[in-house]
Amino acid sequence: MNKILATTLAATVIGLSAPAAFAASDMAPAEPRPEAGDSMERESGSVGQFIDDATVTARVKTALARDELTKARNIEVDTVRNVVTLTGEVDSRAEIERASVITTGIEGVLSVNNMLTVKQ
């Protein structure tokens, strides 16, 4: 099932129709060879996890941008295995705290590493 999902995702990203992708994968040699997402899987767990992390990052960035206090002006968001790290310089301690509250409330966030600092 994971191979089908990965093949469909890869086909979508490069612009192939799913049937064409399956036909190409059916012609693969019998001996194992590296797949397109193998290096990513070794680094972060799986292609699915990479997509989950990207989704969480997008949700956090959107929520921070919509908030009147944070507006995500100087907040960088990085997600690895559903753990979100916030970095950057903001205007106040209140903005740091608000960013944590917002991020913690996002679906899919397991924990938050708030590394934000107040501008000097």
Short mmCIF file of N, CA, C and O in Angstrom, two decimals:
data_model
loop_
_atom_site.label_atom_id
_atom_site.label_comp_id
_atom_site.label_asym_id
_atom_site.label_seq_id
_atom_site.Cartn_x
_atom_site.Cartn_y
_atom_site.Cartn_z
N MET A 1 0.82 -1.19 0.00
CA MET A 1 0.00 0.00 0.00
C MET A 1 0.86 1.26 0.00
O MET A 1 0.56 2.21 -0.68
N ASN A 2 1.97 1.28 0.77
CA ASN A 2 2.84 2.44 0.80
C ASN A 2 3.49 2.71 -0.55
O ASN A 2 3.68 3.85 -0.92
N LYS A 3 3.83 1.65 -1.29
CA LYS A 3 4.42 1.82 -2.61
C LYS A 3 3.42 2.47 -3.56
O LYS A 3 3.78 3.34 -4.34
N ILE A 4 2.17 2.08 -3.46
CA ILE A 4 1.13 2.67 -4.31
C ILE A 4 0.98 4.15 -3.98
O ILE A 4 0.93 4.99 -4.88
N LEU A 5 0.92 4.47 -2.68
CA LEU A 5 0.79 5.87 -2.27
C LEU A 5 1.99 6.68 -2.72
O LEU A 5 1.85 7.75 -3.28
N ALA A 6 3.19 6.15 -2.52
CA ALA A 6 4.40 6.86 -2.92
C ALA A 6 4.45 7.05 -4.43
O ALA A 6 4.83 8.12 -4.92
N THR A 7 4.06 6.03 -5.18
CA THR A 7 4.07 6.12 -6.63
C THR A 7 3.06 7.16 -7.11
O THR A 7 3.36 7.97 -7.99
N THR A 8 1.89 7.16 -6.52
CA THR A 8 0.86 8.13 -6.89
C THR A 8 1.32 9.55 -6.58
O THR A 8 1.17 10.45 -7.39
N LEU A 9 1.91 9.73 -5.39
CA LEU A 9 2.41 11.05 -4.99
C LEU A 9 3.52 11.51 -5.94
O LEU A 9 3.49 12.63 -6.43
N ALA A 10 4.47 10.65 -6.21
CA ALA A 10 5.57 11.00 -7.10
C ALA A 10 5.05 11.34 -8.49
O ALA A 10 5.50 12.30 -9.13
N ALA A 11 4.10 10.57 -8.97
CA ALA A 11 3.53 10.81 -10.29
C ALA A 11 2.84 12.17 -10.33
O ALA A 11 2.97 12.92 -11.31
N THR A 12 2.13 12.50 -9.28
CA THR A 12 1.43 13.79 -9.21
C THR A 12 2.43 14.93 -9.23
O THR A 12 2.25 15.92 -9.93
N VAL A 13 3.51 14.79 -8.46
CA VAL A 13 4.52 15.85 -8.38
C VAL A 13 5.18 16.09 -9.72
O VAL A 13 5.42 17.23 -10.12
N ILE A 14 5.47 15.04 -10.48
CA ILE A 14 6.15 15.22 -11.77
C ILE A 14 5.18 15.33 -12.94
O ILE A 14 5.60 15.46 -14.07
N GLY A 15 3.89 15.25 -12.66
CA GLY A 15 2.90 15.50 -13.69
C GLY A 15 2.48 14.30 -14.51
O GLY A 15 1.93 14.45 -15.59
N LEU A 16 2.70 13.08 -14.02
CA LEU A 16 2.23 11.89 -14.73
C LEU A 16 0.85 11.51 -14.22
O LEU A 16 0.50 11.80 -13.08
N SER A 17 0.11 10.83 -15.03
CA SER A 17 -1.14 10.27 -14.53
C SER A 17 -0.80 9.03 -13.72
O SER A 17 0.23 8.39 -13.94
N ALA A 18 -1.63 8.68 -12.78
CA ALA A 18 -1.36 7.51 -11.93
C ALA A 18 -1.20 6.23 -12.74
O ALA A 18 -0.27 5.47 -12.50
N PRO A 19 -2.04 5.95 -13.75
CA PRO A 19 -1.85 4.72 -14.52
C PRO A 19 -0.48 4.66 -15.20
O PRO A 19 0.15 3.63 -15.25
N ALA A 20 0.01 5.79 -15.72
CA ALA A 20 1.32 5.81 -16.36
C ALA A 20 2.41 5.51 -15.34
O ALA A 20 3.37 4.81 -15.63
N ALA A 21 2.26 6.03 -14.14
CA ALA A 21 3.25 5.79 -13.09
C ALA A 21 3.27 4.32 -12.71
O ALA A 21 4.34 3.74 -12.51
N PHE A 22 2.10 3.70 -12.61
CA PHE A 22 2.05 2.29 -12.24
C PHE A 22 2.65 1.44 -13.35
O PHE A 22 3.36 0.49 -13.09
N ALA A 23 2.40 1.80 -14.61
CA ALA A 23 2.96 1.04 -15.72
C ALA A 23 4.48 1.13 -15.69
O ALA A 23 5.18 0.14 -15.87
N ALA A 24 5.01 2.30 -15.39
CA ALA A 24 6.47 2.47 -15.33
C ALA A 24 7.04 1.68 -14.17
O ALA A 24 8.09 1.05 -14.29
N SER A 25 6.36 1.66 -13.03
CA SER A 25 6.89 0.93 -11.88
C SER A 25 6.79 -0.58 -12.08
O SER A 25 7.56 -1.33 -11.52
N ASP A 26 5.84 -1.04 -12.89
CA ASP A 26 5.71 -2.47 -13.18
C ASP A 26 6.88 -2.97 -14.01
O ASP A 26 7.19 -4.15 -14.00
N MET A 27 7.55 -2.08 -14.75
CA MET A 27 8.67 -2.48 -15.59
C MET A 27 10.00 -2.41 -14.86
O MET A 27 11.05 -2.60 -15.45
N ALA A 28 9.97 -2.13 -13.56
CA ALA A 28 11.22 -2.01 -12.79
C ALA A 28 11.94 -3.34 -12.76
O ALA A 28 11.34 -4.40 -12.77
N PRO A 29 13.28 -3.30 -12.68
CA PRO A 29 14.04 -4.55 -12.61
C PRO A 29 13.74 -5.31 -11.34
O PRO A 29 13.33 -4.74 -10.34
N ALA A 30 13.96 -6.63 -11.38
CA ALA A 30 13.63 -7.49 -10.25
C ALA A 30 14.53 -7.24 -9.05
O ALA A 30 14.11 -7.37 -7.92
N GLU A 31 15.80 -6.88 -9.28
CA GLU A 31 16.68 -6.69 -8.13
C GLU A 31 16.44 -5.31 -7.52
O GLU A 31 16.09 -4.36 -8.21
N PRO A 32 16.60 -5.19 -6.19
CA PRO A 32 16.31 -3.92 -5.52
C PRO A 32 17.22 -2.81 -6.04
O PRO A 32 18.39 -3.02 -6.32
N ARG A 33 16.63 -1.63 -6.13
CA ARG A 33 17.39 -0.45 -6.52
C ARG A 33 16.84 0.73 -5.72
O ARG A 33 15.72 0.68 -5.22
N PRO A 34 17.61 1.78 -5.56
CA PRO A 34 17.13 2.92 -4.78
C PRO A 34 15.89 3.53 -5.41
O PRO A 34 15.81 3.67 -6.63
N GLU A 35 14.93 3.87 -4.61
CA GLU A 35 13.72 4.54 -5.06
C GLU A 35 13.91 6.05 -4.91
O GLU A 35 14.80 6.50 -4.20
N ALA A 36 13.03 6.81 -5.51
CA ALA A 36 13.18 8.27 -5.53
C ALA A 36 13.20 8.88 -4.13
O ALA A 36 13.91 9.83 -3.89
N GLY A 37 12.46 8.37 -3.19
CA GLY A 37 12.39 8.97 -1.86
C GLY A 37 13.27 8.34 -0.82
O GLY A 37 13.19 8.69 0.34
N ASP A 38 14.15 7.41 -1.20
CA ASP A 38 14.93 6.68 -0.22
C ASP A 38 15.79 7.57 0.67
O ASP A 38 15.85 7.38 1.87
N SER A 39 16.50 8.54 0.11
CA SER A 39 17.35 9.38 0.95
C SER A 39 16.52 10.19 1.91
O SER A 39 16.90 10.39 3.06
N MET A 40 15.35 10.63 1.49
CA MET A 40 14.47 11.38 2.37
C MET A 40 13.98 10.47 3.49
O MET A 40 13.89 10.89 4.64
N GLU A 41 13.66 9.22 3.18
CA GLU A 41 13.20 8.28 4.20
C GLU A 41 14.26 8.07 5.26
O GLU A 41 13.95 8.00 6.43
N ARG A 42 15.51 7.95 4.86
CA ARG A 42 16.58 7.74 5.83
C ARG A 42 16.72 8.93 6.76
O ARG A 42 17.02 8.80 7.92
N GLU A 43 16.51 10.14 6.24
CA GLU A 43 16.71 11.34 7.03
C GLU A 43 15.53 11.64 7.95
O GLU A 43 15.73 12.02 9.10
N SER A 44 14.32 11.48 7.49
CA SER A 44 13.19 11.94 8.30
C SER A 44 12.16 10.87 8.60
O SER A 44 11.18 11.15 9.24
N GLY A 45 12.34 9.66 8.17
CA GLY A 45 11.42 8.59 8.50
C GLY A 45 10.68 8.05 7.30
O GLY A 45 10.71 6.86 7.07
N SER A 46 10.00 8.89 6.53
CA SER A 46 9.26 8.42 5.37
C SER A 46 8.78 9.61 4.56
O SER A 46 8.75 10.74 5.03
N VAL A 47 8.38 9.32 3.34
CA VAL A 47 7.82 10.36 2.50
C VAL A 47 6.53 10.88 3.13
O VAL A 47 6.27 12.07 3.16
N GLY A 48 5.74 9.95 3.69
CA GLY A 48 4.50 10.35 4.36
C GLY A 48 4.76 11.29 5.52
O GLY A 48 4.04 12.27 5.71
N GLN A 49 5.81 11.02 6.28
CA GLN A 49 6.15 11.90 7.41
C GLN A 49 6.58 13.27 6.90
O GLN A 49 6.23 14.29 7.47
N PHE A 50 7.34 13.28 5.80
CA PHE A 50 7.76 14.55 5.21
C PHE A 50 6.54 15.38 4.82
O PHE A 50 6.49 16.58 5.07
N ILE A 51 5.54 14.74 4.23
CA ILE A 51 4.32 15.44 3.83
C ILE A 51 3.56 15.92 5.07
O ILE A 51 3.08 17.05 5.10
N ASP A 52 3.46 15.07 6.11
CA ASP A 52 2.81 15.48 7.35
C ASP A 52 3.49 16.70 7.94
O ASP A 52 2.83 17.65 8.37
N ASP A 53 4.83 16.69 7.98
CA ASP A 53 5.58 17.81 8.53
C ASP A 53 5.35 19.08 7.72
O ASP A 53 5.18 20.17 8.28
N ALA A 54 5.32 18.96 6.40
CA ALA A 54 5.07 20.12 5.55
C ALA A 54 3.67 20.68 5.78
O ALA A 54 3.48 21.90 5.80
N THR A 55 2.71 19.80 6.00
CA THR A 55 1.34 20.23 6.28
C THR A 55 1.27 20.96 7.61
O THR A 55 0.65 22.03 7.71
N VAL A 56 1.92 20.42 8.63
CA VAL A 56 1.94 21.08 9.94
C VAL A 56 2.60 22.45 9.82
O VAL A 56 2.09 23.45 10.34
N THR A 57 3.73 22.52 9.13
CA THR A 57 4.42 23.79 8.95
C THR A 57 3.50 24.82 8.28
O THR A 57 3.43 25.97 8.72
N ALA A 58 2.81 24.41 7.24
CA ALA A 58 1.90 25.32 6.53
C ALA A 58 0.77 25.79 7.45
O ALA A 58 0.41 26.98 7.44
N ARG A 59 0.23 24.89 8.24
CA ARG A 59 -0.85 25.27 9.18
C ARG A 59 -0.35 26.28 10.20
O ARG A 59 -1.04 27.25 10.52
N VAL A 60 0.84 26.03 10.75
CA VAL A 60 1.39 26.94 11.76
C VAL A 60 1.65 28.31 11.14
O VAL A 60 1.27 29.34 11.71
N LYS A 61 2.30 28.35 9.98
CA LYS A 61 2.59 29.62 9.33
C LYS A 61 1.32 30.41 9.04
O LYS A 61 1.27 31.62 9.25
N THR A 62 0.29 29.71 8.59
CA THR A 62 -0.98 30.37 8.28
C THR A 62 -1.60 30.94 9.55
O THR A 62 -2.05 32.10 9.57
N ALA A 63 -1.63 30.16 10.62
CA ALA A 63 -2.21 30.62 11.88
C ALA A 63 -1.44 31.81 12.45
O ALA A 63 -2.05 32.78 12.94
N LEU A 64 -0.12 31.76 12.39
CA LEU A 64 0.69 32.87 12.90
C LEU A 64 0.47 34.13 12.05
O LEU A 64 0.42 35.24 12.59
N ALA A 65 0.34 33.98 10.76
CA ALA A 65 0.13 35.12 9.87
C ALA A 65 -1.23 35.77 10.09
O ALA A 65 -1.37 36.99 9.97
N ARG A 66 -2.22 34.97 10.45
CA ARG A 66 -3.57 35.49 10.67
C ARG A 66 -3.75 36.16 12.02
O ARG A 66 -4.66 36.95 12.21
N ASP A 67 -2.87 35.84 12.97
CA ASP A 67 -2.99 36.40 14.32
C ASP A 67 -2.56 37.86 14.32
O ASP A 67 -1.52 38.22 13.76
N GLU A 68 -3.33 38.71 14.99
CA GLU A 68 -3.06 40.14 15.03
C GLU A 68 -1.73 40.47 15.71
O GLU A 68 -1.02 41.37 15.29
N LEU A 69 -1.36 39.72 16.74
CA LEU A 69 -0.12 40.00 17.46
C LEU A 69 1.12 39.46 16.74
O LEU A 69 2.10 40.17 16.55
N THR A 70 1.06 38.22 16.31
CA THR A 70 2.26 37.60 15.72
C THR A 70 2.47 37.99 14.26
O THR A 70 3.58 38.30 13.86
N LYS A 71 1.46 37.90 13.47
CA LYS A 71 1.51 38.19 12.03
C LYS A 71 2.67 37.51 11.31
O LYS A 71 2.93 37.78 10.16
N ALA A 72 3.42 36.67 12.01
CA ALA A 72 4.51 35.86 11.44
C ALA A 72 5.55 36.68 10.69
O ALA A 72 6.21 36.17 9.79
N ARG A 73 5.72 37.91 11.07
CA ARG A 73 6.67 38.79 10.36
C ARG A 73 8.08 38.21 10.33
O ARG A 73 8.71 38.18 9.30
N ASN A 74 8.56 37.79 11.49
CA ASN A 74 9.95 37.34 11.58
C ASN A 74 10.05 35.97 12.23
O ASN A 74 11.03 35.68 12.91
N ILE A 75 9.05 35.14 12.03
CA ILE A 75 9.03 33.83 12.66
C ILE A 75 9.25 32.75 11.60
O ILE A 75 8.48 32.63 10.65
N GLU A 76 10.32 32.00 11.78
CA GLU A 76 10.60 30.85 10.92
C GLU A 76 10.02 29.61 11.58
O GLU A 76 10.11 29.45 12.81
N VAL A 77 9.43 28.74 10.80
CA VAL A 77 8.79 27.53 11.31
C VAL A 77 9.43 26.32 10.64
O VAL A 77 9.53 26.27 9.41
N ASP A 78 9.89 25.38 11.46
CA ASP A 78 10.46 24.14 10.95
C ASP A 78 9.82 22.98 11.70
O ASP A 78 9.70 23.04 12.93
N THR A 79 9.40 21.96 10.97
CA THR A 79 8.74 20.80 11.59
C THR A 79 9.48 19.54 11.21
O THR A 79 9.74 19.29 10.04
N VAL A 80 9.82 18.75 12.22
CA VAL A 80 10.44 17.45 12.02
C VAL A 80 9.71 16.45 12.91
O VAL A 80 9.70 16.59 14.14
N ARG A 81 9.09 15.47 12.27
CA ARG A 81 8.31 14.45 12.97
C ARG A 81 7.28 15.06 13.93
O ARG A 81 7.16 14.68 15.07
N ASN A 82 6.60 16.06 13.43
CA ASN A 82 5.52 16.76 14.12
C ASN A 82 5.97 17.57 15.33
O ASN A 82 5.14 17.99 16.14
N VAL A 83 7.27 17.78 15.47
CA VAL A 83 7.80 18.68 16.50
C VAL A 83 8.17 19.97 15.79
O VAL A 83 8.99 19.99 14.88
N VAL A 84 7.55 21.07 16.23
CA VAL A 84 7.71 22.36 15.56
C VAL A 84 8.75 23.20 16.31
O VAL A 84 8.68 23.33 17.54
N THR A 85 9.68 23.78 15.56
CA THR A 85 10.66 24.70 16.12
C THR A 85 10.39 26.08 15.54
O THR A 85 10.31 26.24 14.31
N LEU A 86 10.23 27.06 16.42
CA LEU A 86 10.03 28.45 16.02
C LEU A 86 11.32 29.21 16.28
O LEU A 86 11.88 29.12 17.38
N THR A 87 11.81 29.93 15.28
CA THR A 87 13.02 30.73 15.44
C THR A 87 12.81 32.11 14.85
O THR A 87 11.92 32.31 14.02
N GLY A 88 13.62 33.05 15.30
CA GLY A 88 13.57 34.41 14.78
C GLY A 88 13.51 35.42 15.90
O GLY A 88 13.52 35.08 17.08
N GLU A 89 13.46 36.69 15.51
CA GLU A 89 13.38 37.79 16.46
C GLU A 89 12.04 38.48 16.32
O GLU A 89 11.61 38.83 15.21
N VAL A 90 11.38 38.69 17.45
CA VAL A 90 10.07 39.34 17.46
C VAL A 90 10.12 40.58 18.35
O VAL A 90 11.13 40.85 19.00
N ASP A 91 9.03 41.33 18.38
CA ASP A 91 9.02 42.62 19.08
C ASP A 91 8.85 42.53 20.59
O ASP A 91 9.26 43.44 21.30
N SER A 92 8.22 41.45 21.09
CA SER A 92 7.92 41.42 22.52
C SER A 92 7.83 40.00 23.06
O SER A 92 7.67 39.04 22.31
N ARG A 93 7.91 39.92 24.37
CA ARG A 93 7.74 38.63 25.06
C ARG A 93 6.32 38.11 24.82
O ARG A 93 6.11 36.91 24.70
N ALA A 94 5.35 39.00 24.75
CA ALA A 94 3.96 38.61 24.49
C ALA A 94 3.83 37.90 23.14
O ALA A 94 3.08 36.93 23.01
N GLU A 95 4.58 38.36 22.16
CA GLU A 95 4.54 37.74 20.83
C GLU A 95 5.14 36.33 20.89
O GLU A 95 4.63 35.41 20.26
N ILE A 96 6.19 36.15 21.67
CA ILE A 96 6.79 34.83 21.85
C ILE A 96 5.78 33.87 22.48
O ILE A 96 5.58 32.75 22.00
N GLU A 97 5.14 34.33 23.53
CA GLU A 97 4.16 33.48 24.22
C GLU A 97 2.96 33.17 23.33
O GLU A 97 2.47 32.04 23.31
N ARG A 98 2.50 34.17 22.60
CA ARG A 98 1.35 33.97 21.71
C ARG A 98 1.69 32.96 20.61
O ARG A 98 0.87 32.11 20.26
N ALA A 99 2.90 33.03 20.07
CA ALA A 99 3.32 32.09 19.02
C ALA A 99 3.29 30.66 19.56
O ALA A 99 2.86 29.74 18.86
N SER A 100 3.71 30.45 20.81
CA SER A 100 3.67 29.11 21.41
C SER A 100 2.24 28.62 21.56
O SER A 100 1.94 27.47 21.25
N VAL A 101 1.37 29.49 22.05
CA VAL A 101 -0.03 29.11 22.25
C VAL A 101 -0.67 28.73 20.92
O VAL A 101 -1.35 27.70 20.81
N ILE A 102 -0.46 29.55 19.91
CA ILE A 102 -1.04 29.28 18.59
C ILE A 102 -0.51 27.95 18.04
O ILE A 102 -1.28 27.10 17.60
N THR A 103 0.79 27.78 18.09
CA THR A 103 1.42 26.58 17.52
C THR A 103 0.96 25.32 18.23
O THR A 103 0.66 24.31 17.59
N THR A 104 0.89 25.37 19.55
CA THR A 104 0.46 24.20 20.33
C THR A 104 -0.96 23.78 19.95
O THR A 104 -1.27 22.59 19.97
N GLY A 105 -1.79 24.73 19.56
CA GLY A 105 -3.18 24.43 19.22
C GLY A 105 -3.40 23.89 17.81
O GLY A 105 -4.52 23.54 17.44
N ILE A 106 -2.35 23.79 17.03
CA ILE A 106 -2.49 23.33 15.64
C ILE A 106 -2.57 21.81 15.60
O ILE A 106 -1.77 21.11 16.23
N GLU A 107 -3.51 21.29 14.82
CA GLU A 107 -3.65 19.84 14.66
C GLU A 107 -2.37 19.25 14.09
O GLU A 107 -1.80 19.77 13.14
N GLY A 108 -1.90 18.18 14.71
CA GLY A 108 -0.71 17.50 14.24
C GLY A 108 0.57 17.89 14.97
O GLY A 108 1.59 17.23 14.82
N VAL A 109 0.54 18.95 15.77
CA VAL A 109 1.72 19.39 16.51
C VAL A 109 1.85 18.55 17.77
O VAL A 109 0.95 18.53 18.62
N LEU A 110 2.99 17.85 17.90
CA LEU A 110 3.25 17.06 19.11
C LEU A 110 3.87 17.90 20.20
O LEU A 110 3.52 17.76 21.37
N SER A 111 4.81 18.76 19.83
CA SER A 111 5.42 19.67 20.80
C SER A 111 6.03 20.85 20.07
O SER A 111 6.16 20.85 18.84
N VAL A 112 6.39 21.89 20.86
CA VAL A 112 6.91 23.12 20.30
C VAL A 112 8.23 23.47 20.98
O VAL A 112 8.31 23.49 22.21
N ASN A 113 9.25 23.72 20.16
CA ASN A 113 10.53 24.26 20.65
C ASN A 113 10.52 25.73 20.27
O ASN A 113 10.76 26.08 19.11
N ASN A 114 10.21 26.58 21.23
CA ASN A 114 10.14 28.01 20.94
C ASN A 114 11.50 28.63 21.20
O ASN A 114 11.91 28.84 22.33
N MET A 115 12.20 28.94 20.13
CA MET A 115 13.53 29.54 20.19
C MET A 115 13.49 31.02 19.82
O MET A 115 14.52 31.62 19.50
N LEU A 116 12.30 31.61 19.84
CA LEU A 116 12.15 33.02 19.48
C LEU A 116 12.84 33.90 20.53
O LEU A 116 12.88 33.56 21.71
N THR A 117 13.35 35.03 20.07
CA THR A 117 13.97 36.00 20.98
C THR A 117 13.37 37.38 20.71
O THR A 117 12.85 37.64 19.63
N VAL A 118 13.47 38.25 21.71
CA VAL A 118 12.98 39.62 21.57
C VAL A 118 14.10 40.45 20.97
O VAL A 118 15.27 40.37 21.39
N LYS A 119 13.75 41.27 19.98
CA LYS A 119 14.74 42.15 19.33
C LYS A 119 15.35 43.08 20.38
O LYS A 119 14.66 43.58 21.27
N GLN A 120 16.63 43.32 20.24
CA GLN A 120 17.34 44.21 21.17
C GLN A 120 17.24 45.65 20.72
O GLN A 120 17.26 46.01 19.65
#
